[in-house]
């Protein structure tokens, strides 16, 4: 089975660029990344590496050095990021699965915009050996696929063992309200409402201080990213993608008090989320606020204000990284229309619940990936 990996996984014999031109001449990796080796041992065949936002810092896969990855459903639209190359390769049916990484939404955003499945596993559940880091407090790796069964098979191979079956009738499923009901495309709202109703229509739940959680993740990401690249910024700043460089430099200027506040909030948030799991088994939320924007459309509307699409397509994915929980991004079943995606969220270590529920929804025809028509829309 052929597959591709985001260009921050070590591949023996190739430089690991992490989407950065200044890393094009680094010594080639001597070994494949640990999860790539596991997949090879299971019979998968690596056929290439895929484009990404430089150093995984973005939600668009707009790369000043290696180009912009187009969405297979409409080549004038963004594929999402930062794992956009991997997602686009799967959505175009070039390969049946691919690997990406997710810090604040880098698997879930492109999965939603490209109309495929993507998994952000529980933090720490998969080996990160041989994966170029961004923010170690949030970084995970995970697969993309066009069916729940394929996604589950690949995840099991990456993990080294299969998942036990789950009775979906016993699952307590709720939809997230508040922050996760604002700024939604009307068709996405309708799709979420239909899913919510099909799953029992239980009372809406609130993610504890979701907006503040997003802000905390933003601060922690900027601070660690800036610190990680501080030497290269000082000596080779002109060789960075300008948009990436500006965000990393901004992170270096954050005051220590703001970083400490964000870290303290993160610890509180994880505890608050743990209490929520005492009441519900799976949460339902949008993955992005809208379908894929056009490549030449620099902004999207958030709360009536035009903001950067590249920085804000992850408004619904960013708050969840603090909770260290698994999230399965799934496409609403929309043949012939631009993809819209949702997130299924469970407690840490409960990927089994996500796969079981997603399989049921796929059988019921509520979610599902359809091949692109390649007609502009």
PDB file of C-alpha atoms in Angstrom, residues 39-158:
ATOM      1  CA  UNK A  39       4.226   1.128   8.602  1.00  0.00           C
ATOM      2  CA  UNK A  40       6.984  -0.279   6.384  1.00  0.00           C
ATOM      3  CA  UNK A  41       7.146  -3.359   8.630  1.00  0.00           C
ATOM      4  CA  UNK A  42       3.389  -3.750   8.093  1.00  0.00           C
ATOM      5  CA  UNK A  43       3.872  -3.725   4.314  1.00  0.00           C
ATOM      6  CA  UNK A  44       3.247  -0.084   3.390  1.00  0.00           C
ATOM      7  CA  UNK A  45       5.497   1.487   0.749  1.00  0.00           C
ATOM      8  CA  UNK A  46       6.675   5.070   1.153  1.00  0.00           C
ATOM      9  CA  UNK A  47       6.591   6.836  -2.223  1.00  0.00           C
ATOM     10  CA  UNK A  48       7.312  10.463  -1.362  1.00  0.00           C
ATOM     11  CA  UNK A  49       7.273  13.430   0.977  1.00  0.00           C
ATOM     12  CA  UNK A  50       4.632  16.157   0.870  1.00  0.00           C
ATOM     13  CA  UNK A  51       4.523  19.943   1.021  1.00  0.00           C
ATOM     14  CA  UNK A  52       3.739  21.813   4.252  1.00  0.00           C
ATOM     15  CA  UNK A  53       3.741  25.249   5.831  1.00  0.00           C
ATOM     16  CA  UNK A  54       7.297  26.183   6.776  1.00  0.00           C
ATOM     17  CA  UNK A  55       8.139  24.657  10.164  1.00  0.00           C
ATOM     18  CA  UNK A  56       4.441  23.628  10.430  1.00  0.00           C
ATOM     19  CA  UNK A  57       3.459  27.186  11.352  1.00  0.00           C
ATOM     20  CA  UNK A  58       0.236  27.841   9.452  1.00  0.00           C
ATOM     21  CA  UNK A  59      -3.181  26.531   8.455  1.00  0.00           C
ATOM     22  CA  UNK A  60      -2.901  26.954   4.680  1.00  0.00           C
ATOM     23  CA  UNK A  61       0.172  25.188   3.161  1.00  0.00           C
ATOM     24  CA  UNK A  62       1.182  28.415   1.490  1.00  0.00           C
ATOM     25  CA  UNK A  63       4.943  28.014   1.305  1.00  0.00           C
ATOM     26  CA  UNK A  64       7.093  30.833  -0.069  1.00  0.00           C
ATOM     27  CA  UNK A  65       9.811  28.356  -1.087  1.00  0.00           C
ATOM     28  CA  UNK A  66       7.977  25.279  -2.343  1.00  0.00           C
ATOM     29  CA  UNK A  67       4.669  26.714  -3.480  1.00  0.00           C
ATOM     30  CA  UNK A  68       1.038  26.568  -2.439  1.00  0.00           C
ATOM     31  CA  UNK A  69      -0.752  23.232  -2.244  1.00  0.00           C
ATOM     32  CA  UNK A  70      -4.071  23.395  -4.097  1.00  0.00           C
ATOM     33  CA  UNK A  71      -7.276  21.760  -2.911  1.00  0.00           C
ATOM     34  CA  UNK A  72      -8.166  18.779  -5.170  1.00  0.00           C
ATOM     35  CA  UNK A  73     -11.858  19.728  -4.989  1.00  0.00           C
ATOM     36  CA  UNK A  74     -11.130  23.149  -6.496  1.00  0.00           C
ATOM     37  CA  UNK A  75      -7.602  24.027  -7.591  1.00  0.00           C
ATOM     38  CA  UNK A  76      -8.251  27.707  -6.879  1.00  0.00           C
ATOM     39  CA  UNK A  77      -8.775  26.976  -3.171  1.00  0.00           C
ATOM     40  CA  UNK A  78      -6.546  26.243  -0.184  1.00  0.00           C
ATOM     41  CA  UNK A  79      -5.896  22.698   0.951  1.00  0.00           C
ATOM     42  CA  UNK A  80      -5.419  23.802   4.565  1.00  0.00           C
ATOM     43  CA  UNK A  81      -2.353  23.166   6.654  1.00  0.00           C
ATOM     44  CA  UNK A  82       0.132  22.695   7.848  1.00  0.00           C
ATOM     45  CA  UNK A  83      -0.163  19.105   6.592  1.00  0.00           C
ATOM     46  CA  UNK A  84      -1.846  20.204   3.363  1.00  0.00           C
ATOM     47  CA  UNK A  85       0.365  18.247   0.986  1.00  0.00           C
ATOM     48  CA  UNK A  86      -0.423  14.969   2.740  1.00  0.00           C
ATOM     49  CA  UNK A  87      -4.152  15.704   2.865  1.00  0.00           C
ATOM     50  CA  UNK A  88      -4.314  16.769  -0.781  1.00  0.00           C
ATOM     51  CA  UNK A  89      -2.507  13.622  -1.929  1.00  0.00           C
ATOM     52  CA  UNK A  90      -5.126  11.467  -0.191  1.00  0.00           C
ATOM     53  CA  UNK A  91      -8.088  13.616  -1.287  1.00  0.00           C
ATOM     54  CA  UNK A  92      -6.897  13.405  -4.922  1.00  0.00           C
ATOM     55  CA  UNK A  93      -6.737   9.601  -4.553  1.00  0.00           C
ATOM     56  CA  UNK A  94      -3.042   9.563  -5.418  1.00  0.00           C
ATOM     57  CA  UNK A  95      -2.384   7.422  -2.317  1.00  0.00           C
ATOM     58  CA  UNK A  96      -4.820   5.669   0.036  1.00  0.00           C
ATOM     59  CA  UNK A  97      -3.288   7.197   3.159  1.00  0.00           C
ATOM     60  CA  UNK A  98      -0.683   9.705   4.292  1.00  0.00           C
ATOM     61  CA  UNK A  99       0.918  10.946   7.492  1.00  0.00           C
ATOM     62  CA  UNK A 100       0.827  14.441   8.937  1.00  0.00           C
ATOM     63  CA  UNK A 101       1.481  16.171  12.229  1.00  0.00           C
ATOM     64  CA  UNK A 102      -0.892  18.215  14.361  1.00  0.00           C
ATOM     65  CA  UNK A 103       0.112  20.895  16.839  1.00  0.00           C
ATOM     66  CA  UNK A 104      -2.934  23.172  16.812  1.00  0.00           C
ATOM     67  CA  UNK A 105      -4.973  21.665  13.975  1.00  0.00           C
ATOM     68  CA  UNK A 106      -2.504  20.777  11.237  1.00  0.00           C
ATOM     69  CA  UNK A 107      -4.181  17.422  10.538  1.00  0.00           C
ATOM     70  CA  UNK A 108      -7.766  18.402  11.314  1.00  0.00           C
ATOM     71  CA  UNK A 109      -7.924  21.611   9.241  1.00  0.00           C
ATOM     72  CA  UNK A 110      -6.652  20.112   5.946  1.00  0.00           C
ATOM     73  CA  UNK A 111      -8.742  16.969   6.499  1.00  0.00           C
ATOM     74  CA  UNK A 112     -11.850  19.155   6.780  1.00  0.00           C
ATOM     75  CA  UNK A 113     -11.040  21.374   3.804  1.00  0.00           C
ATOM     76  CA  UNK A 114     -10.038  18.432   1.575  1.00  0.00           C
ATOM     77  CA  UNK A 115     -12.980  16.231   2.542  1.00  0.00           C
ATOM     78  CA  UNK A 116     -11.133  13.274   4.082  1.00  0.00           C
ATOM     79  CA  UNK A 117     -10.630  11.711   7.501  1.00  0.00           C
ATOM     80  CA  UNK A 118      -7.753  12.688   9.775  1.00  0.00           C
ATOM     81  CA  UNK A 119      -6.781  11.619  13.280  1.00  0.00           C
ATOM     82  CA  UNK A 120      -5.055  13.638  15.967  1.00  0.00           C
ATOM     83  CA  UNK A 121      -4.226  10.850  18.457  1.00  0.00           C
ATOM     84  CA  UNK A 122      -3.914  11.317  22.207  1.00  0.00           C
ATOM     85  CA  UNK A 123      -0.803  13.296  23.029  1.00  0.00           C
ATOM     86  CA  UNK A 124       2.090  10.910  23.630  1.00  0.00           C
ATOM     87  CA  UNK A 125       0.352   7.827  22.218  1.00  0.00           C
ATOM     88  CA  UNK A 126       2.544   7.538  19.100  1.00  0.00           C
ATOM     89  CA  UNK A 127       6.319   7.685  18.859  1.00  0.00           C
ATOM     90  CA  UNK A 128       7.738  11.053  17.803  1.00  0.00           C
ATOM     91  CA  UNK A 129      11.267   9.783  17.192  1.00  0.00           C
ATOM     92  CA  UNK A 130      12.457  11.130  13.846  1.00  0.00           C
ATOM     93  CA  UNK A 131       9.792  13.854  13.576  1.00  0.00           C
ATOM     94  CA  UNK A 132      10.968  17.482  13.369  1.00  0.00           C
ATOM     95  CA  UNK A 133       9.416  19.220  16.404  1.00  0.00           C
ATOM     96  CA  UNK A 134       7.396  22.425  16.612  1.00  0.00           C
ATOM     97  CA  UNK A 135       5.773  22.663  20.070  1.00  0.00           C
ATOM     98  CA  UNK A 136       6.457  19.529  22.072  1.00  0.00           C
ATOM     99  CA  UNK A 137       3.629  20.248  24.522  1.00  0.00           C
ATOM    100  CA  UNK A 138       1.124  19.835  21.651  1.00  0.00           C
ATOM    101  CA  UNK A 139       2.860  17.931  18.816  1.00  0.00           C
ATOM    102  CA  UNK A 140       1.399  14.604  17.664  1.00  0.00           C
ATOM    103  CA  UNK A 141       1.531  12.629  14.420  1.00  0.00           C
ATOM    104  CA  UNK A 142      -1.397  10.933  12.744  1.00  0.00           C
ATOM    105  CA  UNK A 143      -2.877   9.535   9.515  1.00  0.00           C
ATOM    106  CA  UNK A 144      -5.200  10.735   6.759  1.00  0.00           C
ATOM    107  CA  UNK A 145      -7.472   8.356   4.814  1.00  0.00           C
ATOM    108  CA  UNK A 146     -10.680   8.296   2.786  1.00  0.00           C
ATOM    109  CA  UNK A 147     -12.576   5.841   5.006  1.00  0.00           C
ATOM    110  CA  UNK A 148     -12.911   5.160   8.708  1.00  0.00           C
ATOM    111  CA  UNK A 149     -11.747   1.559   8.197  1.00  0.00           C
ATOM    112  CA  UNK A 150      -8.560   2.650   6.434  1.00  0.00           C
ATOM    113  CA  UNK A 151      -7.843   5.304   9.065  1.00  0.00           C
ATOM    114  CA  UNK A 152      -8.286   2.748  11.830  1.00  0.00           C
ATOM    115  CA  UNK A 153      -6.053   0.190  10.058  1.00  0.00           C
ATOM    116  CA  UNK A 154      -3.241   2.700   9.592  1.00  0.00           C
ATOM    117  CA  UNK A 155      -3.505   3.960  13.175  1.00  0.00           C
ATOM    118  CA  UNK A 156      -3.370   0.388  14.492  1.00  0.00           C
ATOM    119  CA  UNK A 157      -0.220  -0.264  12.447  1.00  0.00           C
ATOM    120  CA  UNK A 158       1.361   2.939  13.750  1.00  0.00           C
TER     121      UNK A 158
END
